[in-house]
Tab-separated table of C-alpha atoms and ligand atoms in Angstrom:
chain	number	residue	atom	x	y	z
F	4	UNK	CA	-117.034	-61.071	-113.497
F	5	UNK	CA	-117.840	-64.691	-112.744
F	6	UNK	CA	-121.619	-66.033	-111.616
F	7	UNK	CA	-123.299	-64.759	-109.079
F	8	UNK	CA	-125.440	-66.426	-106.724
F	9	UNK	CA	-128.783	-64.779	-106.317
F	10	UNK	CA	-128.122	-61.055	-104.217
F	11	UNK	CA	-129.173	-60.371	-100.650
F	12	UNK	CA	-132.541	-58.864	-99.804
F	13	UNK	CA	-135.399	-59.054	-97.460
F	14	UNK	CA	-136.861	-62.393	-97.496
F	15	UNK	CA	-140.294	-61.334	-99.216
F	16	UNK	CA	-143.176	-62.697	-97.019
F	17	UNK	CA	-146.108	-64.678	-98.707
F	18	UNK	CA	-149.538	-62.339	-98.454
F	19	UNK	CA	-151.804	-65.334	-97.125
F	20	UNK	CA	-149.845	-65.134	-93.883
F	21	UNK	CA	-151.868	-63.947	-90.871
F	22	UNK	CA	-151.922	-60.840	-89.978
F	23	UNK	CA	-153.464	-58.630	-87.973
F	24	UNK	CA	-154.737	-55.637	-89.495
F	25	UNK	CA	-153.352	-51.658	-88.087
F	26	UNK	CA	-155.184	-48.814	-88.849
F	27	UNK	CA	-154.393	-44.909	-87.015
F	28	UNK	CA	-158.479	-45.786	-85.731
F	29	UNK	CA	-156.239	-48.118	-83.169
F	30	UNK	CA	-154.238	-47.378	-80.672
F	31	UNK	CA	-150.579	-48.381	-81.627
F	32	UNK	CA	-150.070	-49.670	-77.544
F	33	UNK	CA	-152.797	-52.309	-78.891
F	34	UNK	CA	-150.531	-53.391	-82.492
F	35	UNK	CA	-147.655	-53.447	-79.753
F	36	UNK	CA	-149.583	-55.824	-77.455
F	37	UNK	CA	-150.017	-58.000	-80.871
F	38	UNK	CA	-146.312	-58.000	-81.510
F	39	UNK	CA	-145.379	-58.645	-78.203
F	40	UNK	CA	-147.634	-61.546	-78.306
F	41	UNK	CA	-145.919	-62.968	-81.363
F	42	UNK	CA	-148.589	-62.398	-83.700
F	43	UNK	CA	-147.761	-60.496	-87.162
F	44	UNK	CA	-149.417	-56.680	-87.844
F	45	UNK	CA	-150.216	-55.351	-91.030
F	46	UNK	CA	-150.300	-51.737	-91.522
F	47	UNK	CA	-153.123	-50.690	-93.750
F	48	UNK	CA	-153.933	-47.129	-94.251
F	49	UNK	CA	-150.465	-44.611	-94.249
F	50	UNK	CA	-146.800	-45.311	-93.321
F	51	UNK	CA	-146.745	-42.919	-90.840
F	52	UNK	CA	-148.667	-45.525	-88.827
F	53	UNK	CA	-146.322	-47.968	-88.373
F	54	UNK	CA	-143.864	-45.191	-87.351
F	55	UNK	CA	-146.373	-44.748	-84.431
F	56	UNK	CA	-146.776	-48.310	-83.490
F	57	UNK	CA	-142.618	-48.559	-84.023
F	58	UNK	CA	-142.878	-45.377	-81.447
F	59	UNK	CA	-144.649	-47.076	-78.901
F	60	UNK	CA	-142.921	-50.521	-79.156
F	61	UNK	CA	-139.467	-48.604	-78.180
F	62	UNK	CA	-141.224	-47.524	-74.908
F	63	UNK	CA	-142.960	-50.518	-74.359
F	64	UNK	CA	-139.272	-52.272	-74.508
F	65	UNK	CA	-136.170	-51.730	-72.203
F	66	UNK	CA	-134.627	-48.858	-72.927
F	67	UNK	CA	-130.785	-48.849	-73.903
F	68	UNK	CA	-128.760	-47.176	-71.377
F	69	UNK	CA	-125.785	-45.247	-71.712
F	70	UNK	CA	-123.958	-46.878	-69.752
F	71	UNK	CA	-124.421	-50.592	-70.988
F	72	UNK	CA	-121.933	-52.494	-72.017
F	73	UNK	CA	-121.437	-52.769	-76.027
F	74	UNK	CA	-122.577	-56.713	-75.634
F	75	UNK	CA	-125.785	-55.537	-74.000
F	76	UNK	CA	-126.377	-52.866	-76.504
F	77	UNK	CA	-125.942	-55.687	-79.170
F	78	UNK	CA	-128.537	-57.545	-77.360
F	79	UNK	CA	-130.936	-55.005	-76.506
F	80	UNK	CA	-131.225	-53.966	-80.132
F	81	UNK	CA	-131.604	-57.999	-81.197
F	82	UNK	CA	-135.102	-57.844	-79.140
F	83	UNK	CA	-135.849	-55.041	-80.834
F	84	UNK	CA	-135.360	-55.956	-84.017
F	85	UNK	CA	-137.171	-59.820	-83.533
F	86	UNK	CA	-140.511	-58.232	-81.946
F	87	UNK	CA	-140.459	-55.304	-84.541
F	88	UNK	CA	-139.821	-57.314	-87.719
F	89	UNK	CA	-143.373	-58.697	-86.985
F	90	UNK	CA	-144.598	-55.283	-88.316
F	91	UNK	CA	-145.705	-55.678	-91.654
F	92	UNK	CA	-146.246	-53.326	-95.248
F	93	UNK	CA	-147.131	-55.088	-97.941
F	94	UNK	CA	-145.774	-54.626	-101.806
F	95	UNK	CA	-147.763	-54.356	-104.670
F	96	UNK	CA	-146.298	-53.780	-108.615
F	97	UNK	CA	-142.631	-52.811	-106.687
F	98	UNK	CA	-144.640	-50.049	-104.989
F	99	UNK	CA	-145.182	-50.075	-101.120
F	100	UNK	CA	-149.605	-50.191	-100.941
F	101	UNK	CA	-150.129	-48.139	-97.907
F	102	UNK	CA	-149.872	-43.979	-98.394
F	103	UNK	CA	-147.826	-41.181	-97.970
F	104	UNK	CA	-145.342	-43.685	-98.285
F	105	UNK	CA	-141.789	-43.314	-99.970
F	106	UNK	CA	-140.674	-44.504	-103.461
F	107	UNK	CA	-138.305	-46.819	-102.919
F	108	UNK	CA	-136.181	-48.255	-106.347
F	109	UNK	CA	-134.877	-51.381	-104.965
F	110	UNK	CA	-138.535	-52.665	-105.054
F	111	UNK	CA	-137.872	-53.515	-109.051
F	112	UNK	CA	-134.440	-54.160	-109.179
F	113	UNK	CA	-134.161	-56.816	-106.195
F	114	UNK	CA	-137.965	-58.424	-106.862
F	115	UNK	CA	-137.935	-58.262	-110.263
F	116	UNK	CA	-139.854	-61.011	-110.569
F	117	UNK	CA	-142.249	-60.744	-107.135
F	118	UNK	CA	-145.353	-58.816	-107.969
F	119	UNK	CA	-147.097	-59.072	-104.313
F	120	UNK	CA	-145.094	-59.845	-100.955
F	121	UNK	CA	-145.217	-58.592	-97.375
F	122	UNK	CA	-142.212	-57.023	-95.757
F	123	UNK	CA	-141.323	-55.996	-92.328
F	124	UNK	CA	-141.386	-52.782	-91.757
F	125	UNK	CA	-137.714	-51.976	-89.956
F	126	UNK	CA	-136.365	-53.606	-93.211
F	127	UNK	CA	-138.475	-51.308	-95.650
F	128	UNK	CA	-136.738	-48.354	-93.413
F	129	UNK	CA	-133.717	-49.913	-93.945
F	130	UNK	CA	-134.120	-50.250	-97.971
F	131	UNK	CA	-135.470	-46.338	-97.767
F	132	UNK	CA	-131.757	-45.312	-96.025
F	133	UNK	CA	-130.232	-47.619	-98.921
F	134	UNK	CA	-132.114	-46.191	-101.804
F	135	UNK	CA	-131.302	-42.397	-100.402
F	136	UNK	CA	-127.505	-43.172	-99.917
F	137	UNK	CA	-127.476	-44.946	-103.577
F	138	UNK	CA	-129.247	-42.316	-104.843
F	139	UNK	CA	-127.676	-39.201	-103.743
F	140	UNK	CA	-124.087	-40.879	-103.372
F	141	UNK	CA	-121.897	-40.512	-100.134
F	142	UNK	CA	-118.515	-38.287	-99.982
F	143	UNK	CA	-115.277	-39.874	-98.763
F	144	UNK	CA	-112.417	-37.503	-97.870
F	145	UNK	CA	-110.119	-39.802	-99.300
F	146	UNK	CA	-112.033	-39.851	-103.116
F	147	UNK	CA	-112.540	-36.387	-105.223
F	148	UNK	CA	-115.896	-37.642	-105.909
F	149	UNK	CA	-118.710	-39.504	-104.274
F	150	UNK	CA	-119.169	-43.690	-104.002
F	151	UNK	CA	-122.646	-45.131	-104.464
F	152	UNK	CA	-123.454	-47.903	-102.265
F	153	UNK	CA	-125.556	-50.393	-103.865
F	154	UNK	CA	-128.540	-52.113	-100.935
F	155	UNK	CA	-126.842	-54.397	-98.884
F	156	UNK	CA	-122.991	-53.588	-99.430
F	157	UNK	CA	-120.569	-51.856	-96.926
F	158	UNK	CA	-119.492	-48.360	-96.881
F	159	UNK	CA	-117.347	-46.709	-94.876
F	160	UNK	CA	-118.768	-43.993	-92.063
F	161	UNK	CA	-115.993	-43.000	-90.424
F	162	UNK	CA	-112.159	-42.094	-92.614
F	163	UNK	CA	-109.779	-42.679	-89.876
F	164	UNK	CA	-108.119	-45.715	-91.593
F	165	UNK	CA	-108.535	-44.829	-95.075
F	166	UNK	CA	-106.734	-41.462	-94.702
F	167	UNK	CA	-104.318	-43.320	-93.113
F	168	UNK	CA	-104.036	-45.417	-95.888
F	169	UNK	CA	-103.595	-42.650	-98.605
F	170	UNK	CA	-101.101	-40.958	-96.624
F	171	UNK	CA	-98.802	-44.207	-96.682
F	172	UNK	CA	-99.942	-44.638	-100.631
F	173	UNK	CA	-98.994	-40.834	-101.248
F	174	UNK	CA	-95.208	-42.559	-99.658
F	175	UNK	CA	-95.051	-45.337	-101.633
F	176	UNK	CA	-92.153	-46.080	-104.251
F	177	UNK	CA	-93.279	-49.463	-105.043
F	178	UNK	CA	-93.952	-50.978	-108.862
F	179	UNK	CA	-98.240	-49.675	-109.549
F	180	UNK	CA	-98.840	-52.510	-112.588
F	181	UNK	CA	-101.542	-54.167	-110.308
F	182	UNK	CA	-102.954	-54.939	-106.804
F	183	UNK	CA	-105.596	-56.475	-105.354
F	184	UNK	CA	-108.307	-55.414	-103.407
F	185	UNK	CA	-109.522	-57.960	-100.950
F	186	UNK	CA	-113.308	-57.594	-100.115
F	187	UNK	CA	-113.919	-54.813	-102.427
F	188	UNK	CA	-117.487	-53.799	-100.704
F	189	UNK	CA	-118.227	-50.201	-102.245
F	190	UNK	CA	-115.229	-49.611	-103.854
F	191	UNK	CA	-113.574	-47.148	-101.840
F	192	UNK	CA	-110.056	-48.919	-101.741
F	193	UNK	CA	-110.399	-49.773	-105.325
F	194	UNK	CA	-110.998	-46.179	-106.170
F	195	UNK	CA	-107.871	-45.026	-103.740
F	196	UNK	CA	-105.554	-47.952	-106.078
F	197	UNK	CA	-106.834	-46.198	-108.988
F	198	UNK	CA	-106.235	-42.489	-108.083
F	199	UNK	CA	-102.642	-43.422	-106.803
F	200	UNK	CA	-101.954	-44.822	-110.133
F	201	UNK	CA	-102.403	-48.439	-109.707
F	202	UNK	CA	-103.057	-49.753	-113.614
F	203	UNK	CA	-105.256	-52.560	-112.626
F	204	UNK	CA	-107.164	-53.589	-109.860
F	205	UNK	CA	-108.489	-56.994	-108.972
F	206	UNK	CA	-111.455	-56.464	-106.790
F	207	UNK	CA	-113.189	-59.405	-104.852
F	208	UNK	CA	-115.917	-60.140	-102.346
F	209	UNK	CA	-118.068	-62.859	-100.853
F	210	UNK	CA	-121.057	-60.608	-100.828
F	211	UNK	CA	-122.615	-60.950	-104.589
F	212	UNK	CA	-124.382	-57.393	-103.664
F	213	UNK	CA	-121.231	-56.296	-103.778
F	214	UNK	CA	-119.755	-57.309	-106.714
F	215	UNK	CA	-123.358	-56.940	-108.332
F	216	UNK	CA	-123.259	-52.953	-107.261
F	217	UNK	CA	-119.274	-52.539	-108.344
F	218	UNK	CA	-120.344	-53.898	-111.694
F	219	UNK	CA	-122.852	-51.345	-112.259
F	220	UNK	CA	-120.235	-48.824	-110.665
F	221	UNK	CA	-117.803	-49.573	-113.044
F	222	UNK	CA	-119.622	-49.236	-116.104
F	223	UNK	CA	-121.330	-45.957	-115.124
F	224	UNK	CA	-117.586	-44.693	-114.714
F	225	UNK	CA	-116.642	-45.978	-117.519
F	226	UNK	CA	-113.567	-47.907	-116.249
F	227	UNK	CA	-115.012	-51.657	-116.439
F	228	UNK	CA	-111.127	-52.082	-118.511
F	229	UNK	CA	-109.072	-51.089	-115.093
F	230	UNK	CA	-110.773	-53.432	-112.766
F	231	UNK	CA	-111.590	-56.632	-112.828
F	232	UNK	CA	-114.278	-58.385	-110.430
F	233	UNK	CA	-114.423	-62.070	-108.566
F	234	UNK	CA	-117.035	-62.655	-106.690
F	235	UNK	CA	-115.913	-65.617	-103.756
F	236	UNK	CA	-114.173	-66.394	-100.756
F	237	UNK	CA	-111.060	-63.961	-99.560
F	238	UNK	CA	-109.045	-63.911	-102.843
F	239	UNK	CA	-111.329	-65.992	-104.551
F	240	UNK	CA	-110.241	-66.777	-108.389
F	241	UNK	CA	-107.705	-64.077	-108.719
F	242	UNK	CA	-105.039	-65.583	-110.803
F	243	UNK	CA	-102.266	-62.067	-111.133
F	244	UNK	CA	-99.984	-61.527	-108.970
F	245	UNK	CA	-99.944	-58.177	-107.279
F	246	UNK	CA	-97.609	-55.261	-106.153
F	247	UNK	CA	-100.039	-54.616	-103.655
F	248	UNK	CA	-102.715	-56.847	-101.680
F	249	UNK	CA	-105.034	-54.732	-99.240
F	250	UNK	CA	-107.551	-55.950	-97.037
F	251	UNK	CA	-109.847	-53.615	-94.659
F	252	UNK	CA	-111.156	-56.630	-93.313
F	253	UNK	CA	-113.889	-56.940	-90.530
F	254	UNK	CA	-112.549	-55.739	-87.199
F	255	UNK	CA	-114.943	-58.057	-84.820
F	256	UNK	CA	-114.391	-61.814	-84.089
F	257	UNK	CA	-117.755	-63.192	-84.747
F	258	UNK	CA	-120.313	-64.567	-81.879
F	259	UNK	CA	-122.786	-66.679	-83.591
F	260	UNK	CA	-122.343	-67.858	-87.593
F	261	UNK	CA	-122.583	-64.354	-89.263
F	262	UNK	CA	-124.695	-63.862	-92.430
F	263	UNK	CA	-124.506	-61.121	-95.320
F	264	UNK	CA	-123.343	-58.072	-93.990
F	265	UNK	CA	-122.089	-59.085	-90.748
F	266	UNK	CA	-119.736	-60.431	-92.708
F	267	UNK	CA	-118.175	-57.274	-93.095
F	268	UNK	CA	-117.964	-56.371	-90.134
F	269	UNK	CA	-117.381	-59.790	-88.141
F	270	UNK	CA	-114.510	-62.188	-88.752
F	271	UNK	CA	-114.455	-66.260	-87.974
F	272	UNK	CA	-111.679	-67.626	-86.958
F	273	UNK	CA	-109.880	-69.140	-89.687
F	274	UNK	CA	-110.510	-66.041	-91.772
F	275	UNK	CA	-107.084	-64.638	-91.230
F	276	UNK	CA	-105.007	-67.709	-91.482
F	277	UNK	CA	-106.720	-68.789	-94.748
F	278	UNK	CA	-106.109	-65.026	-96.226
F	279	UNK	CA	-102.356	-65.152	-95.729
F	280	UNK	CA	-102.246	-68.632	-96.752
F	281	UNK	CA	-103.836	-67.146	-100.387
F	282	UNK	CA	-102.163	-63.928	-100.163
F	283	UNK	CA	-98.755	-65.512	-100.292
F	284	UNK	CA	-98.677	-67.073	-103.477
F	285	UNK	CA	-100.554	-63.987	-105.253
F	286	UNK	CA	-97.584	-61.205	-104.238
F	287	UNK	CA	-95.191	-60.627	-105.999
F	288	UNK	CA	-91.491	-60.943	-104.701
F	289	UNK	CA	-91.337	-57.514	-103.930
F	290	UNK	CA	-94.600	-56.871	-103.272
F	291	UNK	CA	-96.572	-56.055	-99.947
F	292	UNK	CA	-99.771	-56.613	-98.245
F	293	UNK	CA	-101.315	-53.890	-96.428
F	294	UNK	CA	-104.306	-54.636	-93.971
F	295	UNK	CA	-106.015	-51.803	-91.929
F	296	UNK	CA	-107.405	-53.118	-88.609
F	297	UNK	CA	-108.454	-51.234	-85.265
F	298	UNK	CA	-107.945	-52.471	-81.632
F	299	UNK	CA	-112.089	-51.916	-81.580
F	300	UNK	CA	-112.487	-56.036	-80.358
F	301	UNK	CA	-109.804	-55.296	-77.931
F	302	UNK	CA	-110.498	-52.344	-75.716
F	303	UNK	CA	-114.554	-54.113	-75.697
F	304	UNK	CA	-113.088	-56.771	-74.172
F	305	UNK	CA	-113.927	-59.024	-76.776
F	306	UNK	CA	-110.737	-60.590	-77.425
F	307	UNK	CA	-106.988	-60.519	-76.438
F	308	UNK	CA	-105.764	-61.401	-79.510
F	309	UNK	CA	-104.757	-59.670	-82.672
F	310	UNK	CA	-104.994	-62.008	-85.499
F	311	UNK	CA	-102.248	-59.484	-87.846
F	312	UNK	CA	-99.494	-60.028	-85.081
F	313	UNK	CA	-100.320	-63.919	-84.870
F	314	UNK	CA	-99.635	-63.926	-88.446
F	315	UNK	CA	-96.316	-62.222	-88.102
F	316	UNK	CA	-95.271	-64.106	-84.589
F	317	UNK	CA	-96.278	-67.560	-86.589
F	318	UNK	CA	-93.571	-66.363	-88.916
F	319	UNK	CA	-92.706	-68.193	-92.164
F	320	UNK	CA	-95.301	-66.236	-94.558
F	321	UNK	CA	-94.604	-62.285	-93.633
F	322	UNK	CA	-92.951	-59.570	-91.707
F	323	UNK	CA	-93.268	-56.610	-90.524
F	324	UNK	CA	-91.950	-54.462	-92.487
F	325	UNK	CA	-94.717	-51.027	-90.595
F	326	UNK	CA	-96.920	-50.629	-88.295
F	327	UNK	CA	-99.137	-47.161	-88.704
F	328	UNK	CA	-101.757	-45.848	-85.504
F	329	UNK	CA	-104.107	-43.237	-85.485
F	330	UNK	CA	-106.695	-42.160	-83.208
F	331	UNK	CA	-110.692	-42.267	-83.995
F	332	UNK	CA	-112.091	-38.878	-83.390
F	333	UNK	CA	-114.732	-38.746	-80.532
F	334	UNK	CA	-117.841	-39.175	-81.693
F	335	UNK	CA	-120.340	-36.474	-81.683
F	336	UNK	CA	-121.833	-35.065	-78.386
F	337	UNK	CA	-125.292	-36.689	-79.089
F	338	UNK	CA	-123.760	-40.399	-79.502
F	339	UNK	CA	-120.733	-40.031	-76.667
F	340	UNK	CA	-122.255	-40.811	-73.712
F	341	UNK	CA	-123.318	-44.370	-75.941
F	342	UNK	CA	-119.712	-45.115	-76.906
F	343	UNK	CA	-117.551	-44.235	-74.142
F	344	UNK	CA	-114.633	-46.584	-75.204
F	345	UNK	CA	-114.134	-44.735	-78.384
F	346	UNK	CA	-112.066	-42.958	-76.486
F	347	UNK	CA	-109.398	-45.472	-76.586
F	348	UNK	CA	-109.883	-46.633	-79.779
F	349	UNK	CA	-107.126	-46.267	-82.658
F	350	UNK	CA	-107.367	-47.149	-86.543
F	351	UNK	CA	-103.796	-49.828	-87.543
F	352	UNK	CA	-102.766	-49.904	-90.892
F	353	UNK	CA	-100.334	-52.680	-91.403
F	354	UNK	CA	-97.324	-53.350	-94.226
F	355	UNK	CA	-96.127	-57.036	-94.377
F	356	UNK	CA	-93.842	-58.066	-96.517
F	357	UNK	CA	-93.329	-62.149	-97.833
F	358	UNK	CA	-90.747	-63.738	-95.734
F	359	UNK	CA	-87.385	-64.822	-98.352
F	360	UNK	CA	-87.440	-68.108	-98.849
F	361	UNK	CA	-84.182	-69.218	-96.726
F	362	UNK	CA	-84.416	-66.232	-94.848
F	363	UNK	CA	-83.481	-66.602	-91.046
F	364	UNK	CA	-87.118	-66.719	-89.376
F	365	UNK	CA	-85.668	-65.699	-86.056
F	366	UNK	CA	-85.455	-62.222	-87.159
F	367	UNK	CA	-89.044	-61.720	-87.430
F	368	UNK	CA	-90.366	-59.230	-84.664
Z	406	SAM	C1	-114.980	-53.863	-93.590
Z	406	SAM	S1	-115.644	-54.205	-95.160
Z	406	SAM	C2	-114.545	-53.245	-96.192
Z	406	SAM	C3	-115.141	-52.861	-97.543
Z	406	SAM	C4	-114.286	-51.918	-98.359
Z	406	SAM	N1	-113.016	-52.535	-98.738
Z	406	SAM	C5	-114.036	-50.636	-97.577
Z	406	SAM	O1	-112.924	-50.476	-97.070
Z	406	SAM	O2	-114.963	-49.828	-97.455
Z	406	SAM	C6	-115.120	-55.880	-95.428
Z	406	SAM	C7	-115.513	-56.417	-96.797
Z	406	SAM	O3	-114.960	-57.728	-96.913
Z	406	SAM	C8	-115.941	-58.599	-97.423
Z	406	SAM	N2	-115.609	-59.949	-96.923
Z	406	SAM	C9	-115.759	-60.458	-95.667
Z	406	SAM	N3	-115.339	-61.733	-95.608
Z	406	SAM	C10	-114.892	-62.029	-96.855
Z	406	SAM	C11	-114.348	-63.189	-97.446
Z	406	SAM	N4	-114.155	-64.314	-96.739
Z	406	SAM	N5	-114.014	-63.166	-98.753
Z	406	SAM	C12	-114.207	-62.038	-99.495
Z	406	SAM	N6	-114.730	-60.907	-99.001
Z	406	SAM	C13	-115.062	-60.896	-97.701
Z	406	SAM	C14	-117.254	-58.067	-96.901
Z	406	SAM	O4	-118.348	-58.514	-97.687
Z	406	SAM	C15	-117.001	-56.559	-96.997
Z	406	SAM	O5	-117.373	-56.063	-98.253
């Protein structure tokens, strides 16, 4: 594993900032009038009180309907997020100081070093989730056991693509001395390589959480020999070349400059060019790369173009050698009416292989 730069957590808040101090004596509408106003509010006395005042900011706000469209959910839940990050807890000794309130482990192990910090509280119920799901681990139909997401690192939440992935993996007749996984995030695809009898695995990502996490992963499983880690940019310092490079990279083009783990799930521009410019020279002659993509950014209207099939139409790098589609399964009754175009939506896994140097470009599809 090569350096890491320091991992991604809440930005700890100095504790002379000022606040304005929430007790249950108030009523929460009051803390929400504070908020509102741009002024920062401390809860003092038991977590449970900033649920309340979190309670009453969601009806003080629009609500999200049903029926919006998926770039006015995104922006609905932005407001949200800026008005109720001014809602403060504060840290003491890695411990959260107000009561009743839940042990959280990443306390230590991100702010080693910070004894006494404030923290908003939507992010503290976001490092709660992340400290349950590390904890208790999270199945994955495609793995016989579970994958443990370390705070601030991608996992999947829905299989479509991955079992889509196995079943063309269970197919494959192709050499299994190495591949590479591109963006390695929890593992998942690393632990799929493995299973299907890939020897060696390169695993990268540009998230240091990630490679941080798959570190720890690795030596808990005792298989730190099989896979080896780069932290960096797309394939970053990977230096063997691979039977198989696969990429489950984000499915969104991205709207503003995306940060952390937006990054995994929105893509710039150039991402795609630059990753078949690198994937070329790492494959081996007979090798393939295999992406998994959705037409998600399509049916929202978010773009026309498909940035796999501008590879292949560029020619000169890959083919086609399969295109795989499956449907997404509705989602559950409770979240439908939220995500109408679901219904459309369909999982892509795609097999390129490199182009033969000489080879007659024309007969690209
Ligand atoms: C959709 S997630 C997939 C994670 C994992 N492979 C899986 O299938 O569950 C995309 C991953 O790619 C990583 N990523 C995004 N852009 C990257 C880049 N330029 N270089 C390396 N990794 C990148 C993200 O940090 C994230 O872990």
């Amino acid at each position: 594993m090569n350096d890491l730069p320091p991992l991604n957590r809440p930005a700890p808040i100095p504790t002379n900032l000022a606040v304005v101090p929430f007790t249950k004596r108030k009523a929460p509408h009051a803390a929400v009038d504070d908020l509102v106003a741009g002024r920062s509010v401390l809860v003092r006395d038991f977590y449970s009180s900033g649920l309340l005042v979190l309670a009453a900011l969601r009806q003080r706000l629009p609500r999200i309907r049903p029926d919006d469209s998926y770039a006015e959910q995104r922006k609905s839940r932005a407001t949200f997020r800026e008005v109720s990050h001014r809602l403060l807890l504060q840290v003491r000794d890695h411990r959260l100081v107000v009561r009743k309130a839940p042990v959280i482990g990443w306390f230590s192990i991100l702010y080693p070093d910070t004894d006494e910090f404030l923290i908003p509280f939507g992010q503290v119920q976001g490092l709660n989730s992340a400290w349950q799901w590390y904890r208790k681990g999270i199945s994955i139909p495609v793995l016989p056991g579970k994958i443990f997401p370390f705070f601030g690192t991608y996992f999947p939440t829905r299989f479509e693509h991955l079992l889509l992935l196995d079943s063309w993996l269970n197919g494959y007749d192709g050499s299994r001395v190495s591949a590479i996984d591109v963006g390695v995030g929890s593992g998942v695809i690393t632990y799929q390589l493995l299973n299907h009898g890939f020897a060696q695995v390169s695993a990268t990502d540009s998230n240091p959480n990630a490679i941080y996490g798959m570190q720890a992963d690795l030596t808990r499983r005792n298989i730190t020999a099989k896979v080896q880690l780069f932290y960096g940019d797309l394939l970053a310092d990977c230096n063997r070349k691979a039977d198989l490079i696969v990429f489950n990279p984000p499915w969104l083009p991205s709207v503003s400059d995306s940060e952390g783990l937006d990054k995994a799930i929105y893509y710039d521009a150039d991402l795609f060019p630059r990753f078949f410019a690198q994937a070329v020279d790492l494959l081996q002659p007979e090798g393939r790369v295999v992406l998994l993509f959705s037409n998600l950014a399509q049916i929202n209207g978010l773009t026309e173009s498909h940035p796999i099939a501008a590879e292949i139409a560029r020619g000169g790098r890959f083919q086609k050698e399969l295109m795989l589609e499956s449907a997404v399964k509705a989602a559950s009754p409770k979240t439908r009416r939220d995500q109408h175009w679901r219904e459309a939506e369909r999982v892509e896994l795609w097999v390129l292989k490199p182009v033969q140097v000489g080879a007659d470009d024309s007969q690209n599809p």
